[in-house]
Short mmCIF file of C-alpha atoms in Angstrom, two decimals:
data_model
loop_
_atom_site.label_atom_id
_atom_site.label_comp_id
_atom_site.label_asym_id
_atom_site.label_seq_id
_atom_site.Cartn_x
_atom_site.Cartn_y
_atom_site.Cartn_z
CA MET A 1377 -23.85 -0.51 1.37
CA HIS A 1378 -23.02 2.46 -0.81
CA ILE A 1379 -19.52 2.34 -2.22
CA TYR A 1380 -18.55 5.70 -0.69
CA ARG A 1381 -19.21 4.26 2.78
CA VAL A 1382 -17.20 1.17 1.89
CA PHE A 1383 -14.37 3.42 0.77
CA LEU A 1384 -14.32 5.23 4.09
CA ALA A 1385 -14.27 1.90 5.89
CA VAL A 1386 -11.53 0.14 3.99
CA ILE A 1387 -9.06 2.66 2.59
CA THR A 1388 -6.68 3.55 5.40
CA LEU A 1389 -4.28 6.34 4.57
CA LEU A 1390 -0.69 5.60 5.40
CA GLY A 1391 -0.05 6.02 9.11
CA TYR A 1392 0.95 4.18 12.25
CA ARG A 1393 -1.70 2.29 14.23
CA SER A 1394 -2.04 2.61 17.95
CA ASN A 1395 -2.29 -0.44 20.19
CA VAL A 1396 -5.06 1.27 22.15
CA VAL A 1397 -8.47 -0.16 21.31
CA LEU A 1398 -10.83 2.29 19.56
CA THR A 1399 -8.12 4.92 19.14
CA LYS A 1400 -8.76 6.75 15.91
CA GLU A 1401 -6.10 6.97 13.23
CA TRP A 1402 -4.54 10.28 12.28
CA TRP A 1403 -6.63 10.74 9.15
CA GLU A 1404 -9.92 10.41 11.05
CA ASN A 1405 -9.19 13.50 13.17
CA ALA A 1406 -7.00 15.46 10.74
CA ASN A 1407 -7.70 19.04 9.69
CA TYR A 1408 -7.16 19.16 5.93
CA TYR A 1409 -6.21 22.21 3.89
CA GLN A 1410 -6.98 21.81 0.21
CA ILE A 1411 -4.42 23.29 -2.17
CA TYR A 1412 -4.88 23.76 -5.90
CA PRO A 1413 -1.21 24.20 -6.86
CA ARG A 1414 -1.71 26.41 -9.93
CA SER A 1415 -3.56 29.08 -7.97
CA PHE A 1416 -1.97 28.80 -4.52
CA ARG A 1417 1.36 30.64 -4.82
CA ASP A 1418 3.78 31.46 -7.64
CA SER A 1419 7.46 31.20 -6.71
CA ASN A 1420 9.12 32.12 -10.01
CA GLY A 1421 7.06 34.99 -11.36
CA ASP A 1422 5.48 33.21 -14.32
CA GLY A 1423 1.98 33.79 -12.99
CA ILE A 1424 1.29 30.11 -12.28
CA GLY A 1425 1.38 28.52 -8.85
CA ASP A 1426 3.97 25.81 -8.32
CA LEU A 1427 5.33 23.35 -5.78
CA ASN A 1428 8.03 25.73 -4.57
CA GLY A 1429 5.29 28.20 -3.79
CA ILE A 1430 3.65 25.70 -1.46
CA THR A 1431 6.69 24.51 0.50
CA PRO A 1432 7.45 27.77 2.44
CA LYS A 1433 3.81 28.01 3.55
CA LEU A 1434 3.59 24.59 5.20
CA GLN A 1435 4.76 25.93 8.57
CA TYR A 1436 2.05 28.60 8.45
CA LEU A 1437 -0.60 25.98 7.74
CA LYS A 1438 0.66 23.95 10.69
CA ASP A 1439 0.69 27.01 12.93
CA ILE A 1440 -2.97 27.82 12.26
CA GLY A 1441 -4.08 24.30 13.07
CA PHE A 1442 -3.94 22.20 9.92
CA THR A 1443 -2.44 18.74 10.22
CA ALA A 1444 -2.62 17.68 6.57
CA ALA A 1445 -2.46 19.34 3.16
CA TRP A 1446 -4.41 17.86 0.28
CA LEU A 1447 -2.94 18.72 -3.12
CA SER A 1448 -5.70 18.74 -5.71
CA HIS A 1449 -4.83 17.11 -8.98
CA ASP A 1450 -3.51 19.42 -11.67
CA PHE A 1451 -3.02 17.98 -15.13
CA GLN A 1452 -0.94 20.95 -16.18
CA ILE A 1453 1.86 20.36 -13.66
CA ALA A 1454 1.44 16.65 -13.01
CA HIS A 1455 4.42 15.84 -15.20
CA VAL A 1456 6.81 17.77 -12.94
CA TRP A 1457 5.68 16.11 -9.71
CA HIS A 1458 8.41 13.50 -10.12
CA ASN A 1459 11.21 16.02 -9.59
CA GLU A 1460 13.24 17.32 -6.69
CA ASP A 1461 10.74 20.09 -5.93
CA PHE A 1462 8.17 17.57 -4.78
CA LYS A 1463 10.72 15.71 -2.67
CA ALA A 1464 11.70 19.01 -1.06
CA LEU A 1465 8.04 19.68 -0.28
CA ILE A 1466 7.70 16.27 1.38
CA ALA A 1467 10.88 16.80 3.40
CA ARG A 1468 9.66 20.16 4.65
CA ALA A 1469 6.24 18.75 5.49
CA LYS A 1470 7.89 16.12 7.69
CA GLN A 1471 9.96 18.80 9.42
CA VAL A 1472 6.95 20.87 10.38
CA GLY A 1473 4.72 17.88 11.13
CA ILE A 1474 2.09 18.21 8.44
CA ARG A 1475 1.04 15.31 6.23
CA ILE A 1476 0.66 15.47 2.46
CA ILE A 1477 -2.06 13.61 0.59
CA LEU A 1478 -2.68 13.60 -3.16
CA ASP A 1479 -5.69 13.37 -5.39
CA PHE A 1480 -5.92 9.98 -7.09
CA VAL A 1481 -8.39 9.56 -9.96
CA PRO A 1482 -8.16 5.88 -10.94
CA ASN A 1483 -11.25 5.60 -13.15
CA HIS A 1484 -9.94 7.20 -16.32
CA THR A 1485 -7.09 9.04 -18.00
CA SER A 1486 -6.89 11.81 -20.55
CA ASP A 1487 -6.96 10.79 -24.19
CA GLU A 1488 -3.47 12.33 -24.34
CA CYS A 1489 -2.07 9.85 -21.81
CA GLU A 1490 0.83 7.67 -22.99
CA TRP A 1491 -1.16 4.55 -22.11
CA PHE A 1492 -4.05 5.67 -24.29
CA VAL A 1493 -1.76 6.40 -27.23
CA LYS A 1494 -0.35 2.89 -26.92
CA SER A 1495 -3.84 1.44 -26.74
CA VAL A 1496 -4.94 3.37 -29.84
CA ASN A 1497 -1.92 2.00 -31.68
CA ARG A 1498 -2.70 -1.49 -30.38
CA GLU A 1499 0.72 -1.98 -28.89
CA PRO A 1500 1.10 -5.46 -27.38
CA GLY A 1501 -0.36 -5.60 -23.90
CA TYR A 1502 -2.31 -2.35 -24.33
CA GLU A 1503 -4.95 -3.48 -26.83
CA ASP A 1504 -7.68 -3.65 -24.18
CA PHE A 1505 -6.10 -1.34 -21.62
CA TYR A 1506 -9.21 0.83 -21.97
CA VAL A 1507 -12.89 0.06 -22.45
CA TRP A 1508 -13.21 -0.08 -26.23
CA SER A 1509 -16.40 -0.44 -28.22
CA ASN A 1510 -17.14 0.14 -31.89
CA GLY A 1511 -19.30 3.12 -32.76
CA THR A 1512 -22.53 2.90 -34.72
CA VAL A 1513 -23.76 4.47 -37.96
CA ASP A 1514 -27.12 6.25 -37.97
CA ALA A 1515 -29.72 6.34 -40.74
CA ASN A 1516 -27.92 9.30 -42.33
CA GLY A 1517 -24.60 7.49 -42.49
CA ARG A 1518 -23.04 9.49 -39.66
CA ARG A 1519 -20.91 7.76 -37.08
CA GLN A 1520 -22.27 7.84 -33.53
CA PRO A 1521 -20.85 6.86 -30.11
CA PRO A 1522 -21.35 3.20 -29.17
CA SER A 1523 -23.65 4.11 -26.27
CA ASN A 1524 -24.89 7.09 -24.28
CA TRP A 1525 -22.31 6.75 -21.50
CA PHE A 1526 -18.97 7.22 -23.26
CA ALA A 1527 -17.07 10.48 -22.76
CA ILE A 1528 -14.63 11.59 -25.44
CA LYS A 1529 -11.86 13.19 -23.36
CA GLN A 1530 -11.96 10.82 -20.39
CA ALA A 1531 -10.71 7.45 -21.58
CA ASP A 1532 -12.11 4.73 -19.32
CA LEU A 1533 -9.53 2.29 -17.94
CA ASN A 1534 -10.42 -1.39 -18.22
CA TYR A 1535 -9.96 -2.82 -14.73
CA ARG A 1536 -10.78 -6.29 -16.00
CA ASN A 1537 -7.33 -6.20 -17.57
CA PRO A 1538 -4.75 -7.36 -14.96
CA LEU A 1539 -2.16 -5.01 -16.47
CA VAL A 1540 -4.33 -2.00 -15.61
CA VAL A 1541 -4.66 -3.19 -12.01
CA ALA A 1542 -0.88 -3.69 -11.77
CA LYS A 1543 -0.05 -0.31 -13.32
CA MET A 1544 -2.37 1.59 -10.97
CA LYS A 1545 -0.83 -0.15 -7.98
CA GLU A 1546 2.59 0.91 -9.28
CA VAL A 1547 1.36 4.50 -9.30
CA MET A 1548 0.24 4.23 -5.69
CA ARG A 1549 3.51 2.62 -4.59
CA PHE A 1550 5.52 5.36 -6.29
CA TRP A 1551 3.86 8.18 -4.37
CA LEU A 1552 3.73 6.34 -1.05
CA ASP A 1553 7.42 5.50 -1.32
CA ILE A 1554 8.25 9.17 -1.97
CA GLY A 1555 6.61 9.98 1.34
CA ILE A 1556 3.00 11.07 0.96
CA SER A 1557 0.65 9.93 3.71
CA GLY A 1558 -2.24 8.81 1.53
CA PHE A 1559 -4.70 9.58 -1.22
CA ARG A 1560 -7.99 11.35 -1.68
CA ILE A 1561 -9.54 8.97 -4.22
CA ASP A 1562 -12.07 10.32 -6.69
CA ALA A 1563 -14.67 8.67 -8.97
CA LEU A 1564 -14.54 5.33 -7.16
CA PRO A 1565 -18.11 4.29 -8.02
CA PHE A 1566 -17.33 4.35 -11.74
CA MET A 1567 -14.27 2.13 -12.06
CA PHE A 1568 -16.11 -0.91 -13.37
CA GLU A 1569 -18.88 -1.20 -15.93
CA LYS A 1570 -21.15 -4.06 -16.78
CA GLY A 1571 -19.58 -6.06 -19.57
CA PRO A 1572 -20.79 -5.94 -23.19
CA ASP A 1573 -23.58 -8.12 -24.51
CA ALA A 1574 -23.12 -11.22 -26.67
CA ASN A 1575 -22.48 -9.01 -29.70
CA GLY A 1576 -19.80 -6.98 -27.93
CA ASN A 1577 -22.02 -3.92 -27.54
CA PHE A 1578 -22.59 -1.81 -24.45
CA PRO A 1579 -26.26 -0.98 -23.87
CA ASP A 1580 -27.51 2.56 -23.43
CA GLU A 1581 -28.24 3.50 -19.86
CA PRO A 1582 -31.94 4.10 -19.14
CA VAL A 1583 -33.09 7.68 -19.62
CA ILE A 1584 -34.82 9.49 -16.75
CA ASP A 1585 -37.42 11.94 -18.05
CA ASN A 1586 -38.62 15.16 -16.42
CA VAL A 1587 -35.64 15.84 -14.18
CA SER A 1588 -36.48 19.35 -13.02
CA GLU A 1589 -33.00 20.27 -11.76
CA CYS A 1590 -31.39 19.24 -15.08
CA PRO A 1591 -33.13 20.97 -17.99
CA ASP A 1592 -30.47 19.79 -20.46
CA PRO A 1593 -31.58 16.36 -21.77
CA ASP A 1594 -27.94 15.44 -22.43
CA ASP A 1595 -26.94 16.08 -18.82
CA TRP A 1596 -25.51 13.23 -16.73
CA CYS A 1597 -28.45 13.33 -14.31
CA HIS A 1598 -30.89 12.29 -17.04
CA LEU A 1599 -29.47 8.76 -17.06
CA ASN A 1600 -30.00 5.93 -14.61
CA HIS A 1601 -26.40 4.75 -14.25
CA THR A 1602 -27.09 1.09 -13.68
CA TYR A 1603 -24.33 -0.03 -16.05
CA THR A 1604 -21.50 2.29 -15.02
CA GLN A 1605 -21.84 2.93 -11.29
CA ASP A 1606 -21.54 0.98 -8.03
CA GLN A 1607 -20.55 -2.34 -9.57
CA PRO A 1608 -19.45 -4.97 -6.98
CA GLU A 1609 -16.01 -5.30 -8.58
CA SER A 1610 -15.24 -1.72 -7.56
CA ILE A 1611 -15.56 -2.66 -3.91
CA GLU A 1612 -13.13 -5.55 -4.36
CA MET A 1613 -10.61 -3.20 -5.97
CA VAL A 1614 -10.79 -0.90 -2.96
CA TYR A 1615 -9.95 -3.83 -0.71
CA GLN A 1616 -6.92 -4.60 -2.87
CA TRP A 1617 -5.72 -1.02 -2.53
CA ARG A 1618 -6.23 -1.15 1.22
CA GLU A 1619 -4.09 -4.29 1.37
CA LEU A 1620 -1.38 -2.57 -0.67
CA VAL A 1621 -1.35 0.51 1.58
CA GLU A 1622 -1.24 -1.63 4.73
CA HIS A 1623 1.70 -3.61 3.33
CA ILE A 1624 3.65 -0.41 2.67
CA ARG A 1625 2.72 0.93 6.11
CA ARG A 1626 4.05 -2.21 7.81
CA ARG A 1627 7.21 -2.10 5.73
CA LYS A 1628 7.87 1.52 6.66
CA ALA A 1629 7.14 0.82 10.32
CA ALA A 1630 9.64 -2.06 10.33
CA SER A 1631 12.25 0.08 8.57
CA HIS A 1632 11.79 2.85 11.13
CA LEU A 1633 12.07 0.36 13.99
CA PHE A 1634 15.38 -1.12 12.83
CA SER A 1635 17.00 1.99 11.39
#
């Protein structure tokens, strides 16, 4: 079964289950409006969209038939999503009856991420937080990437490290506890890679020749991604996230019942 289909089957966004058999959950029938915060609406005149620009428009989205708003990930404003503006957005969304979901990209981080800086500096506990492999030296003495499937700016998290698994679950708990209703999870098929060989090297992925729709030989579609895509461990991780979300859902339901 393809991992995307598994994802749809096992990741339940936060919501309350019905006791009626075969009743669909809210996210299966929701109408989603995708919002890219930087271009949606500017509230302070600096020319860049912001959270306070979104909040007053939630009632309008509800009025025209949307039941959920999906905030696309924005690296430029991600650092301010921990503040009171986001909490105000969530509070308003609950008032008007529209759910908020966030992009979640668990496969990698930027090479500017605090975790990556710690890993580069080999701080205790972060030495193998990412997938590290030594580069090679070609016949001309120039350093080359260790294989043909490493990207420079997208540092690949090492999910075989229990600390990575724990940290990503902390991220999910944080946002769910603030009040979002779930996640739109991206790049799921790429979370795990086949491990290195006996010498600690990662093999090149097989090259596909004569791909008519991709004239650039360095394009992603020219590789058969047998080492970096659809590994069975990725499916198991999705089940762990489903269990986490269900635990938080039950906790919230119990809190609501006895409040």
